[in-house]
Amino acid sequence: MSLRIALLGLLKESGRASGYDLTKHFEMSSANMWSAKHSQIYPELRKMEADGAVTAEEGGARGKRIYEITVSGTEELRRWLVETDPVRTTRNEAGLRMFLLPLLRPQESVPLLRAEALHYTARKERLCELRPRKMRSIDRYQLRMGEMIMSAFAEWATETADDIERRAAGDVEED
Amino acid sequence: MSLRIALLGLLKESGRASGYDLTKHFEMSSANMWSAKHSQIYPELRKMEADGAVTAEEGGARGKRIYEITVSGTEELRRWLVETDPVRTTRNEAGLRMFLLPLLRPQESVPLLRAEALHYTARKERLCELRPRKMRSIDRYQLRMGEMIMSAFAEWATETADDIERRAAGDVEED
DNA sequence: AATAGCATGTAAGAAGTTACATGATTTC
DNA sequence: GAAATCATGTAACTTCTTACATGCTATT
């Protein structure tokens, strides 16, 4: 269900897009909340077309198919947003790894945590840069969320590395 | 792979646990980065036992199986933490929904965003409360991460609702 | 003795990943 | 004309969810 909703959302936001465009979107602003590979996206779009949630226009040079959300698709998206009590679980492999790094010895965990902090700081910076002067509100909101999450992760990694270092320096209790 | 790693991590952290304990753990705190249902956990633990990553002790009254991580399992976990370049994608259905709420009309989106803010504030509060005086560092770090994420989500929802409201009040451009 | 919670499992089906496969267009 | 990127698709496999199924123990 979620992929379908994510695609409807992206199409609602952007107006018109090809499967390729949508794939790119998932690869990029992956500060995002969802992602998928093209091998899952193309068949899903075909199914949505068959259901009347989107229409396709076989356009352009290279057998490109441009999709657009229909009224029925918009209604479906709206219903899901308003009525659904979403599953409150997350799956974040990079986050899981970061979470578990403190299990390693300080010698190993501290540098890896610092590397994570750098990674997330850099990603945050990149997001800040691509903020153009004129932007639709929703894009701005989503960008802002990306920045907040990257900041939180970077901050956590730094805090945690500092704490581990402090405790390792004062050696003593593994508490 | 990630489920296996998550289970190894939890077992490394907690020393000994049953499939049931691990299931509960996923429902509670660590749902932050990964989660799984018992129907996936039990078979996975059996497989890990067969591979020598964990040992099981058939204990207690109700056919309970207590698992413990082995040296080989610890090595596997360590290798994954140190050597893996993890997939940097997230799957968060609740986050996706929140992300898309601004697509609705202000009348609908604003109350739903405020409800999200309340939800995440409450979750954060609950996490803060269960912080006991004496706690292992790693649990403290993970709790801290949970708090930061809940805060970020709550803050984003509030900010976004405020902005939508402000724009709707000054009506004008849908930018 | 009924209810809630502990405790484990299996099977069918949906969702997601990896690998294979093809061909057009743009850029160097 | 070679390489990069645009653009779409299918097949096999793995992972995850939902539903079904069983039985024990503690509490009221």
mmCIF file of C-alpha atoms (C1' of nucleotides) in Angstrom:
data_model
loop_
_atom_site.group_PDB
_atom_site.id
_atom_site.type_symbol
_atom_site.label_atom_id
_atom_site.label_comp_id
_atom_site.label_asym_id
_atom_site.label_seq_id
_atom_site.Cartn_x
_atom_site.Cartn_y
_atom_site.Cartn_z
ATOM 1 C CA MET A 1 0.000 0.000 0.000
ATOM 2 C CA SER A 2 2.648 2.507 1.030
ATOM 3 C CA LEU A 3 4.435 2.468 -2.302
ATOM 4 C CA ARG A 4 1.173 3.153 -4.069
ATOM 5 C CA ILE A 5 0.488 6.058 -1.711
ATOM 6 C CA ALA A 6 3.992 7.409 -2.086
ATOM 7 C CA LEU A 7 3.609 7.368 -5.871
ATOM 8 C CA LEU A 8 0.208 9.035 -5.714
ATOM 9 C CA GLY A 9 1.710 11.669 -3.419
ATOM 10 C CA LEU A 10 4.631 12.354 -5.715
ATOM 11 C CA LEU A 11 2.345 12.591 -8.723
ATOM 12 C CA LYS A 12 0.009 14.925 -6.870
ATOM 13 C CA GLU A 13 2.969 17.110 -5.944
ATOM 14 C CA SER A 14 4.693 17.185 -9.280
ATOM 15 C CA GLY A 15 1.772 17.080 -11.655
ATOM 16 C CA ARG A 16 3.271 14.776 -14.277
ATOM 17 C CA ALA A 17 6.134 12.322 -14.140
ATOM 18 C CA SER A 18 7.514 9.192 -15.754
ATOM 19 C CA GLY A 19 8.468 6.030 -13.887
ATOM 20 C CA TYR A 20 12.047 7.090 -14.422
ATOM 21 C CA ASP A 21 11.446 10.489 -12.844
ATOM 22 C CA LEU A 22 9.793 8.882 -9.841
ATOM 23 C CA THR A 23 12.685 6.442 -9.464
ATOM 24 C CA LYS A 24 15.133 9.357 -9.447
ATOM 25 C CA HIS A 25 13.027 11.151 -6.882
ATOM 26 C CA PHE A 26 13.299 8.175 -4.552
ATOM 27 C CA GLU A 27 17.068 8.012 -5.024
ATOM 28 C CA MET A 28 17.587 11.691 -4.308
ATOM 29 C CA SER A 29 15.737 13.330 -1.482
ATOM 30 C CA SER A 30 16.087 10.038 0.336
ATOM 31 C CA ALA A 31 16.096 12.033 3.524
ATOM 32 C CA ASN A 32 12.682 10.863 2.571
ATOM 33 C CA MET A 33 10.361 8.485 4.208
ATOM 34 C CA TRP A 34 10.030 5.932 1.475
ATOM 35 C CA SER A 35 11.923 4.554 -1.461
ATOM 36 C CA ALA A 36 11.690 1.918 -4.141
ATOM 37 C CA LYS A 37 13.569 0.518 -7.112
ATOM 38 C CA HIS A 38 12.473 0.909 -10.714
ATOM 39 C CA SER A 39 11.689 -2.804 -10.895
ATOM 40 C CA GLN A 40 8.969 -2.271 -8.343
ATOM 41 C CA ILE A 41 7.813 1.126 -9.570
ATOM 42 C CA TYR A 42 7.094 0.278 -13.219
ATOM 43 C CA PRO A 43 4.732 -2.631 -12.519
ATOM 44 C CA GLU A 44 3.032 -0.665 -9.728
ATOM 45 C CA LEU A 45 2.333 2.246 -12.073
ATOM 46 C CA ARG A 46 0.822 -0.159 -14.626
ATOM 47 C CA LYS A 47 -1.415 -1.592 -11.919
ATOM 48 C CA MET A 48 -2.461 1.889 -10.782
ATOM 49 C CA GLU A 49 -3.267 2.758 -14.360
ATOM 50 C CA ALA A 50 -5.426 -0.356 -14.665
ATOM 51 C CA ASP A 51 -7.228 0.707 -11.466
ATOM 52 C CA GLY A 52 -7.837 4.195 -12.806
ATOM 53 C CA ALA A 53 -5.775 5.928 -10.121
ATOM 54 C CA VAL A 54 -3.463 7.393 -12.757
ATOM 55 C CA THR A 55 -3.483 7.933 -16.501
ATOM 56 C CA ALA A 56 -0.533 7.407 -18.795
ATOM 57 C CA GLU A 57 0.402 9.315 -21.879
ATOM 58 C CA GLU A 58 2.751 7.443 -24.153
ATOM 59 C CA GLY A 59 4.932 10.352 -25.051
ATOM 60 C CA GLY A 60 8.207 11.549 -26.406
ATOM 61 C CA ALA A 61 10.964 9.744 -28.174
ATOM 62 C CA ARG A 62 12.001 6.709 -26.142
ATOM 63 C CA GLY A 63 8.776 4.906 -25.369
ATOM 64 C CA LYS A 64 8.409 7.186 -22.387
ATOM 65 C CA ARG A 65 5.203 6.998 -20.375
ATOM 66 C CA ILE A 66 4.136 10.153 -18.564
ATOM 67 C CA TYR A 67 1.782 9.557 -15.673
ATOM 68 C CA GLU A 68 -0.736 11.879 -14.121
ATOM 69 C CA ILE A 69 -2.950 11.347 -11.070
ATOM 70 C CA THR A 70 -6.714 11.112 -11.708
ATOM 71 C CA VAL A 71 -9.593 12.467 -9.648
ATOM 72 C CA SER A 72 -10.176 8.956 -8.341
ATOM 73 C CA GLY A 73 -6.469 8.635 -7.449
ATOM 74 C CA THR A 74 -6.601 11.972 -5.636
ATOM 75 C CA GLU A 75 -9.640 10.784 -3.679
ATOM 76 C CA GLU A 76 -7.855 7.562 -2.767
ATOM 77 C CA LEU A 77 -4.828 9.491 -1.538
ATOM 78 C CA ARG A 78 -7.018 11.842 0.463
ATOM 79 C CA ARG A 79 -8.916 8.978 2.077
ATOM 80 C CA TRP A 80 -5.679 7.276 3.067
ATOM 81 C CA LEU A 81 -4.246 10.457 4.562
ATOM 82 C CA VAL A 82 -7.380 11.256 6.525
ATOM 83 C CA GLU A 83 -8.599 7.828 7.572
ATOM 84 C CA THR A 84 -5.549 5.638 7.984
ATOM 85 C CA ASP A 85 -3.910 4.952 11.276
ATOM 86 C CA PRO A 86 -0.463 4.266 9.866
ATOM 87 C CA VAL A 87 1.917 1.557 11.044
ATOM 88 C CA ARG A 88 4.273 3.255 13.482
ATOM 89 C CA THR A 89 7.399 1.272 12.669
ATOM 90 C CA THR A 90 10.533 2.290 10.897
ATOM 91 C CA ARG A 91 13.062 0.405 8.876
ATOM 92 C CA ASN A 92 16.335 2.200 8.581
ATOM 93 C CA GLU A 93 19.394 0.068 8.019
ATOM 94 C CA ALA A 94 21.883 2.914 8.358
ATOM 95 C CA GLY A 95 20.185 4.004 11.567
ATOM 96 C CA LEU A 96 20.252 0.479 12.925
ATOM 97 C CA ARG A 97 23.969 0.244 12.287
ATOM 98 C CA MET A 98 24.618 3.590 13.991
ATOM 99 C CA PHE A 99 22.449 2.458 16.898
ATOM 100 C CA LEU A 100 24.588 -0.630 17.410
ATOM 101 C CA LEU A 101 28.027 0.951 16.972
ATOM 102 C CA PRO A 102 28.394 1.574 20.748
ATOM 103 C CA LEU A 103 28.571 -2.213 21.134
ATOM 104 C CA LEU A 104 32.096 -2.100 19.712
ATOM 105 C CA ARG A 105 35.173 -1.200 21.722
ATOM 106 C CA PRO A 106 35.728 2.590 22.006
ATOM 107 C CA GLN A 107 38.731 2.346 19.668
ATOM 108 C CA GLU A 108 36.448 1.118 16.932
ATOM 109 C CA SER A 109 33.158 2.788 17.740
ATOM 110 C CA VAL A 110 34.378 6.359 18.214
ATOM 111 C CA PRO A 111 35.919 6.814 14.732
ATOM 112 C CA LEU A 112 32.932 5.139 13.085
ATOM 113 C CA LEU A 113 30.524 7.391 14.969
ATOM 114 C CA ARG A 114 32.544 10.466 13.968
ATOM 115 C CA ALA A 115 32.392 9.295 10.362
ATOM 116 C CA GLU A 116 28.619 8.986 10.651
ATOM 117 C CA ALA A 117 28.410 12.498 12.084
ATOM 118 C CA LEU A 118 30.416 13.829 9.129
ATOM 119 C CA HIS A 119 28.262 11.950 6.682
ATOM 120 C CA TYR A 120 25.030 13.352 8.064
ATOM 121 C CA THR A 121 26.427 16.868 8.401
ATOM 122 C CA ALA A 122 27.467 16.762 4.751
ATOM 123 C CA ARG A 123 24.047 15.535 3.693
ATOM 124 C CA LYS A 124 22.425 18.284 5.683
ATOM 125 C CA GLU A 125 24.670 20.877 4.087
ATOM 126 C CA ARG A 126 23.781 19.617 0.628
ATOM 127 C CA LEU A 127 20.085 19.879 1.432
ATOM 128 C CA CYS A 128 20.501 23.454 2.656
ATOM 129 C CA GLU A 129 22.307 24.418 -0.532
ATOM 130 C CA LEU A 130 19.674 23.155 -2.912
ATOM 131 C CA ARG A 131 17.107 25.415 -1.306
ATOM 132 C CA PRO A 132 16.121 27.702 -4.165
ATOM 133 C CA ARG A 133 14.566 31.123 -3.736
ATOM 134 C CA LYS A 134 11.219 30.151 -5.189
ATOM 135 C CA MET A 135 9.863 26.795 -4.122
ATOM 136 C CA ARG A 136 6.459 25.289 -3.502
ATOM 137 C CA SER A 137 5.593 25.071 0.196
ATOM 138 C CA ILE A 138 5.390 21.309 0.268
ATOM 139 C CA ASP A 139 8.894 20.931 -1.146
ATOM 140 C CA ARG A 140 10.127 23.398 1.420
ATOM 141 C CA TYR A 141 8.474 21.439 4.240
ATOM 142 C CA GLN A 142 9.937 18.179 3.055
ATOM 143 C CA LEU A 143 13.371 19.683 2.678
ATOM 144 C CA ARG A 144 13.118 21.084 6.177
ATOM 145 C CA MET A 145 12.263 17.660 7.537
ATOM 146 C CA GLY A 146 15.298 16.217 5.794
ATOM 147 C CA GLU A 147 17.485 18.842 7.382
ATOM 148 C CA MET A 148 16.055 18.214 10.839
ATOM 149 C CA ILE A 149 16.623 14.485 10.608
ATOM 150 C CA MET A 150 20.160 14.839 9.273
ATOM 151 C CA SER A 151 20.911 17.261 12.108
ATOM 152 C CA ALA A 152 19.482 14.955 14.731
ATOM 153 C CA PHE A 153 21.510 12.011 13.473
ATOM 154 C CA ALA A 154 24.713 14.033 13.266
ATOM 155 C CA GLU A 155 24.180 15.461 16.712
ATOM 156 C CA TRP A 156 23.458 12.061 18.211
ATOM 157 C CA ALA A 157 26.562 10.515 16.678
ATOM 158 C CA THR A 158 28.751 13.330 18.008
ATOM 159 C CA GLU A 159 27.218 13.287 21.479
ATOM 160 C CA THR A 160 27.560 9.542 21.669
ATOM 161 C CA ALA A 161 31.156 9.505 20.446
ATOM 162 C CA ASP A 162 32.013 12.197 23.007
ATOM 163 C CA ASP A 163 30.391 10.263 25.808
ATOM 164 C CA ILE A 164 32.138 7.025 24.891
ATOM 165 C CA GLU A 165 35.471 8.825 24.698
ATOM 166 C CA ARG A 166 34.966 10.515 28.040
ATOM 167 C CA ARG A 167 34.148 7.226 29.693
ATOM 168 C CA ALA A 168 37.047 5.441 28.024
ATOM 169 C CA ALA A 169 39.446 8.162 29.157
ATOM 170 C CA GLY A 170 38.247 8.006 32.734
ATOM 171 C CA ASP A 171 38.482 4.243 32.062
ATOM 172 C CA VAL A 172 36.670 2.639 34.979
ATOM 173 C CA GLU A 173 33.214 1.256 34.952
ATOM 174 C CA GLU A 174 31.698 -0.218 31.794
ATOM 175 C CA ASP A 175 28.364 0.552 33.553
ATOM 176 C CA MET B 1 20.295 -9.472 6.687
ATOM 177 C CA SER B 2 19.147 -6.519 8.768
ATOM 178 C CA LEU B 3 16.789 -8.555 10.925
ATOM 179 C CA ARG B 4 19.579 -10.985 11.674
ATOM 180 C CA ILE B 5 21.867 -8.103 12.628
ATOM 181 C CA ALA B 6 19.188 -6.455 14.744
ATOM 182 C CA LEU B 7 18.668 -9.710 16.640
ATOM 183 C CA LEU B 8 22.397 -10.231 17.135
ATOM 184 C CA GLY B 9 22.629 -6.650 18.412
ATOM 185 C CA LEU B 10 19.771 -7.071 20.851
ATOM 186 C CA LEU B 11 21.222 -10.330 22.129
ATOM 187 C CA LYS B 12 24.651 -8.763 22.496
ATOM 188 C CA GLU B 13 23.088 -5.913 24.455
ATOM 189 C CA SER B 14 20.830 -7.916 26.694
ATOM 190 C CA GLY B 15 22.865 -11.064 27.228
ATOM 191 C CA ARG B 16 20.030 -13.580 27.085
ATOM 192 C CA ALA B 17 16.549 -13.376 25.676
ATOM 193 C CA SER B 18 13.705 -15.460 24.296
ATOM 194 C CA GLY B 19 12.012 -14.908 20.960
ATOM 195 C CA TYR B 20 9.132 -13.472 22.912
ATOM 196 C CA ASP B 21 11.382 -10.976 24.712
ATOM 197 C CA LEU B 22 12.899 -9.877 21.419
ATOM 198 C CA THR B 23 9.457 -9.447 19.890
ATOM 199 C CA LYS B 24 8.433 -7.217 22.804
ATOM 200 C CA HIS B 25 11.624 -5.233 22.438
ATOM 201 C CA PHE B 26 10.806 -4.495 18.796
ATOM 202 C CA GLU B 27 7.344 -3.342 19.774
ATOM 203 C CA MET B 28 8.762 -0.963 22.332
ATOM 204 C CA SER B 29 11.857 1.181 22.131
ATOM 205 C CA SER B 30 13.931 -0.084 19.252
ATOM 206 C CA ALA B 31 11.025 0.212 16.861
ATOM 207 C CA ASN B 32 12.953 3.390 16.177
ATOM 208 C CA MET B 33 15.221 1.787 13.596
ATOM 209 C CA TRP B 34 13.929 -1.706 12.952
ATOM 210 C CA SER B 35 11.109 -3.997 13.858
ATOM 211 C CA ALA B 36 9.693 -7.408 13.115
ATOM 212 C CA LYS B 37 6.810 -9.677 14.008
ATOM 213 C CA HIS B 38 7.142 -12.867 16.005
ATOM 214 C CA SER B 39 6.318 -14.893 12.913
ATOM 215 C CA GLN B 40 9.530 -13.697 11.353
ATOM 216 C CA ILE B 41 11.633 -13.708 14.503
ATOM 217 C CA TYR B 42 11.108 -17.315 15.598
ATOM 218 C CA PRO B 43 12.207 -18.910 12.310
ATOM 219 C CA GLU B 44 15.124 -16.473 12.024
ATOM 220 C CA LEU B 45 16.393 -17.438 15.491
ATOM 221 C CA ARG B 46 16.218 -21.125 14.533
ATOM 222 C CA LYS B 47 18.231 -20.414 11.427
ATOM 223 C CA MET B 48 20.795 -18.431 13.392
ATOM 224 C CA GLU B 49 21.064 -21.304 15.835
ATOM 225 C CA ALA B 50 21.676 -23.715 12.958
ATOM 226 C CA ASP B 51 24.425 -21.367 11.691
ATOM 227 C CA GLY B 52 26.065 -21.215 15.111
ATOM 228 C CA ALA B 53 25.493 -17.479 15.571
ATOM 229 C CA VAL B 54 23.431 -18.102 18.702
ATOM 230 C CA THR B 55 22.840 -20.933 21.141
ATOM 231 C CA ALA B 56 19.482 -21.873 22.611
ATOM 232 C CA GLU B 57 18.707 -23.225 26.030
ATOM 233 C CA GLU B 58 15.370 -24.955 26.248
ATOM 234 C CA GLY B 59 14.346 -23.604 29.629
ATOM 235 C CA GLY B 60 11.569 -22.888 32.047
ATOM 236 C CA ALA B 61 7.995 -24.006 32.122
ATOM 237 C CA ARG B 62 6.324 -23.165 28.822
ATOM 238 C CA GLY B 63 8.656 -24.579 26.185
ATOM 239 C CA LYS B 64 10.615 -21.359 26.405
ATOM 240 C CA ARG B 65 13.856 -21.086 24.443
ATOM 241 C CA ILE B 66 16.454 -18.694 25.815
ATOM 242 C CA TYR B 67 18.961 -17.514 23.238
ATOM 243 C CA GLU B 68 22.487 -16.250 23.710
ATOM 244 C CA ILE B 69 24.940 -14.869 21.155
ATOM 245 C CA THR B 70 28.037 -16.976 20.434
ATOM 246 C CA VAL B 71 31.601 -15.852 19.774
ATOM 247 C CA SER B 72 31.020 -16.496 16.091
ATOM 248 C CA GLY B 73 27.802 -14.444 16.204
ATOM 249 C CA THR B 74 29.637 -11.602 17.910
ATOM 250 C CA GLU B 75 32.311 -11.710 15.212
ATOM 251 C CA GLU B 76 29.646 -11.623 12.505
ATOM 252 C CA LEU B 77 28.000 -8.607 14.128
ATOM 253 C CA ARG B 78 31.330 -6.838 14.479
ATOM 254 C CA ARG B 79 32.246 -7.475 10.840
ATOM 255 C CA TRP B 80 28.910 -6.100 9.679
ATOM 256 C CA LEU B 81 29.225 -2.989 11.810
ATOM 257 C CA VAL B 82 32.782 -2.270 10.696
ATOM 258 C CA GLU B 83 32.741 -3.345 7.059
ATOM 259 C CA THR B 84 29.254 -2.731 5.755
ATOM 260 C CA ASP B 85 28.245 0.308 3.824
ATOM 261 C CA PRO B 86 24.597 0.219 4.797
ATOM 262 C CA VAL B 87 21.680 0.963 2.511
ATOM 263 C CA ARG B 88 20.792 4.611 3.122
ATOM 264 C CA THR B 89 17.075 4.349 2.640
ATOM 265 C CA THR B 90 14.278 4.605 5.134
ATOM 266 C CA ARG B 91 10.829 3.145 5.235
ATOM 267 C CA ASN B 92 8.554 4.953 7.595
ATOM 268 C CA GLU B 93 4.867 4.779 6.841
ATOM 269 C CA ALA B 94 3.833 7.226 9.563
ATOM 270 C CA GLY B 95 6.492 9.644 8.368
ATOM 271 C CA LEU B 96 5.360 9.281 4.777
ATOM 272 C CA ARG B 97 1.807 10.128 5.778
ATOM 273 C CA MET B 98 2.911 13.184 7.751
ATOM 274 C CA PHE B 99 5.064 14.244 4.815
ATOM 275 C CA LEU B 100 2.082 14.187 2.478
ATOM 276 C CA LEU B 101 -0.454 15.855 4.770
ATOM 277 C CA PRO B 102 0.310 19.331 3.367
ATOM 278 C CA LEU B 103 -1.254 18.138 0.099
ATOM 279 C CA LEU B 104 -4.661 18.404 1.741
ATOM 280 C CA ARG B 105 -6.610 21.642 2.126
ATOM 281 C CA PRO B 106 -5.550 23.676 5.205
ATOM 282 C CA GLN B 107 -8.851 22.853 6.929
ATOM 283 C CA GLU B 108 -7.921 19.189 6.843
ATOM 284 C CA SER B 109 -4.142 19.250 7.041
ATOM 285 C CA VAL B 110 -3.723 21.612 9.981
ATOM 286 C CA PRO B 111 -5.713 19.570 12.552
ATOM 287 C CA LEU B 112 -4.072 16.356 11.379
ATOM 288 C CA LEU B 113 -0.617 17.901 11.683
ATOM 289 C CA ARG B 114 -1.433 19.159 15.188
ATOM 290 C CA ALA B 115 -2.597 15.662 16.100
ATOM 291 C CA GLU B 116 0.727 14.278 14.840
ATOM 292 C CA ALA B 117 2.603 16.831 16.913
ATOM 293 C CA LEU B 118 0.676 15.769 20.011
ATOM 294 C CA HIS B 119 1.294 12.123 19.287
ATOM 295 C CA TYR B 120 5.049 12.577 18.983
ATOM 296 C CA THR B 121 5.255 14.875 21.996
ATOM 297 C CA ALA B 122 3.446 12.244 24.064
ATOM 298 C CA ARG B 123 5.785 9.516 22.845
ATOM 299 C CA LYS B 124 8.758 11.661 23.687
ATOM 300 C CA GLU B 125 7.402 12.319 27.174
ATOM 301 C CA ARG B 126 6.919 8.613 27.757
ATOM 302 C CA LEU B 127 10.497 7.923 26.712
ATOM 303 C CA CYS B 128 11.807 10.597 29.080
ATOM 304 C CA GLU B 129 9.855 9.102 31.965
ATOM 305 C CA LEU B 130 11.151 5.580 31.604
ATOM 306 C CA ARG B 131 14.698 6.817 32.005
ATOM 307 C CA PRO B 132 15.812 5.049 35.184
ATOM 308 C CA ARG B 133 18.611 6.248 37.446
ATOM 309 C CA LYS B 134 20.920 3.344 36.620
ATOM 310 C CA MET B 135 21.087 2.317 33.005
ATOM 311 C CA ARG B 136 23.662 0.849 30.653
ATOM 312 C CA SER B 137 25.201 3.445 28.343
ATOM 313 C CA ILE B 138 23.923 1.850 25.173
ATOM 314 C CA ASP B 139 20.340 1.888 26.398
ATOM 315 C CA ARG B 140 20.774 5.508 27.335
ATOM 316 C CA TYR B 141 22.120 6.354 23.866
ATOM 317 C CA GLN B 142 19.264 4.582 22.154
ATOM 318 C CA LEU B 143 16.707 6.259 24.362
ATOM 319 C CA ARG B 144 18.278 9.600 23.613
ATOM 320 C CA MET B 145 17.992 8.922 19.887
ATOM 321 C CA GLY B 146 14.335 8.078 20.317
ATOM 322 C CA GLU B 147 13.758 11.358 22.126
ATOM 323 C CA MET B 148 15.557 13.349 19.451
ATOM 324 C CA ILE B 149 13.547 11.791 16.661
ATOM 325 C CA MET B 150 10.224 12.264 18.441
ATOM 326 C CA SER B 151 11.165 15.898 19.096
ATOM 327 C CA ALA B 152 12.131 16.522 15.501
ATOM 328 C CA PHE B 153 8.867 15.039 14.217
ATOM 329 C CA ALA B 154 6.771 16.986 16.722
ATOM 330 C CA GLU B 155 8.591 20.201 15.944
ATOM 331 C CA TRP B 156 8.234 19.713 12.207
ATOM 332 C CA ALA B 157 4.520 19.036 12.455
ATOM 333 C CA THR B 158 3.975 22.161 14.542
ATOM 334 C CA GLU B 159 6.113 24.392 12.343
ATOM 335 C CA THR B 160 4.382 23.102 9.240
ATOM 336 C CA ALA B 161 0.888 23.507 10.665
ATOM 337 C CA ASP B 162 1.750 27.073 11.725
ATOM 338 C CA ASP B 163 3.070 27.926 8.293
ATOM 339 C CA ILE B 164 0.045 26.485 6.513
ATOM 340 C CA GLU B 165 -2.251 28.380 8.841
ATOM 341 C CA ARG B 166 -0.402 31.627 8.356
ATOM 342 C CA ARG B 167 -0.583 31.280 4.593
ATOM 343 C CA ALA B 168 -4.239 30.305 4.660
ATOM 344 C CA ALA B 169 -5.061 33.320 6.855
ATOM 345 C CA GLY B 170 -3.286 35.723 4.554
ATOM 346 C CA ASP B 171 -5.037 33.638 1.882
ATOM 347 C CA VAL B 172 -3.375 34.619 -1.397
ATOM 348 C CA GLU B 173 -0.826 32.714 -3.295
ATOM 349 C CA GLU B 174 -0.791 28.897 -3.179
ATOM 350 C CA ASP B 175 2.892 29.296 -4.214
ATOM 351 C "C1'" DA C 1 -13.701 -21.072 35.292
ATOM 352 C "C1'" DA C 2 -12.771 -17.033 32.565
ATOM 353 C "C1'" DT C 3 -9.605 -13.696 30.990
ATOM 354 C "C1'" DA C 4 -5.195 -11.848 30.035
ATOM 355 C "C1'" DG C 5 -0.710 -12.534 29.007
ATOM 356 C "C1'" DC C 6 3.251 -15.801 28.094
ATOM 357 C "C1'" DA C 7 5.284 -18.515 24.516
ATOM 358 C "C1'" DT C 8 5.998 -20.729 20.106
ATOM 359 C "C1'" DG C 9 5.088 -22.077 15.719
ATOM 360 C "C1'" DT C 10 3.379 -22.619 10.285
ATOM 361 C "C1'" DA C 11 1.430 -21.230 5.706
ATOM 362 C "C1'" DA C 12 -0.124 -18.226 2.154
ATOM 363 C "C1'" DG C 13 0.434 -14.201 0.015
ATOM 364 C "C1'" DA C 14 2.207 -9.346 -0.543
ATOM 365 C "C1'" DA C 15 6.110 -6.400 -0.874
ATOM 366 C "C1'" DG C 16 10.782 -5.571 -2.012
ATOM 367 C "C1'" DT C 17 15.631 -6.705 -4.029
ATOM 368 C "C1'" DT C 18 18.901 -8.380 -7.350
ATOM 369 C "C1'" DA C 19 20.010 -9.707 -11.647
ATOM 370 C "C1'" DC C 20 19.092 -10.017 -16.393
ATOM 371 C "C1'" DA C 21 17.629 -7.799 -20.698
ATOM 372 C "C1'" DT C 22 16.858 -4.272 -24.294
ATOM 373 C "C1'" DG C 23 17.212 -0.162 -26.893
ATOM 374 C "C1'" DA C 24 17.318 5.069 -27.632
ATOM 375 C "C1'" DT C 25 19.696 9.576 -27.169
ATOM 376 C "C1'" DT C 26 23.078 12.781 -25.741
ATOM 377 C "C1'" DT C 27 27.808 14.164 -24.928
ATOM 378 C "C1'" DC C 28 32.688 13.871 -25.518
ATOM 379 C "C1'" DG D 1 32.075 5.707 -32.159
ATOM 380 C "C1'" DA D 2 32.332 5.070 -27.043
ATOM 381 C "C1'" DA D 3 30.478 6.106 -22.806
ATOM 382 C "C1'" DA D 4 27.011 7.937 -20.010
ATOM 383 C "C1'" DT D 5 22.430 8.429 -19.086
ATOM 384 C "C1'" DC D 6 17.577 8.021 -20.341
ATOM 385 C "C1'" DA D 7 13.892 4.710 -20.234
ATOM 386 C "C1'" DT D 8 11.358 0.487 -19.542
ATOM 387 C "C1'" DG D 9 10.619 -4.038 -18.547
ATOM 388 C "C1'" DT D 10 10.692 -9.354 -16.569
ATOM 389 C "C1'" DA D 11 12.089 -13.383 -13.511
ATOM 390 C "C1'" DA D 12 13.858 -15.456 -9.514
ATOM 391 C "C1'" DC D 13 14.510 -14.871 -5.042
ATOM 392 C "C1'" DT D 14 14.268 -12.956 -0.257
ATOM 393 C "C1'" DT D 15 11.853 -10.589 3.217
ATOM 394 C "C1'" DC D 16 7.805 -9.245 5.661
ATOM 395 C "C1'" DT D 17 2.786 -9.351 6.965
ATOM 396 C "C1'" DT D 18 -1.530 -11.499 8.043
ATOM 397 C "C1'" DA D 19 -3.957 -15.125 9.569
ATOM 398 C "C1'" DC D 20 -4.331 -19.467 11.613
ATOM 399 C "C1'" DA D 21 -3.084 -22.642 15.377
ATOM 400 C "C1'" DT D 22 -1.757 -24.462 19.941
ATOM 401 C "C1'" DG D 23 -1.055 -24.752 24.804
ATOM 402 C "C1'" DC D 24 0.628 -23.063 29.366
ATOM 403 C "C1'" DT D 25 0.253 -19.976 33.667
ATOM 404 C "C1'" DA D 26 -1.160 -16.292 36.591
ATOM 405 C "C1'" DT D 27 -4.870 -13.369 38.206
ATOM 406 C "C1'" DT D 28 -9.553 -12.293 39.485
#
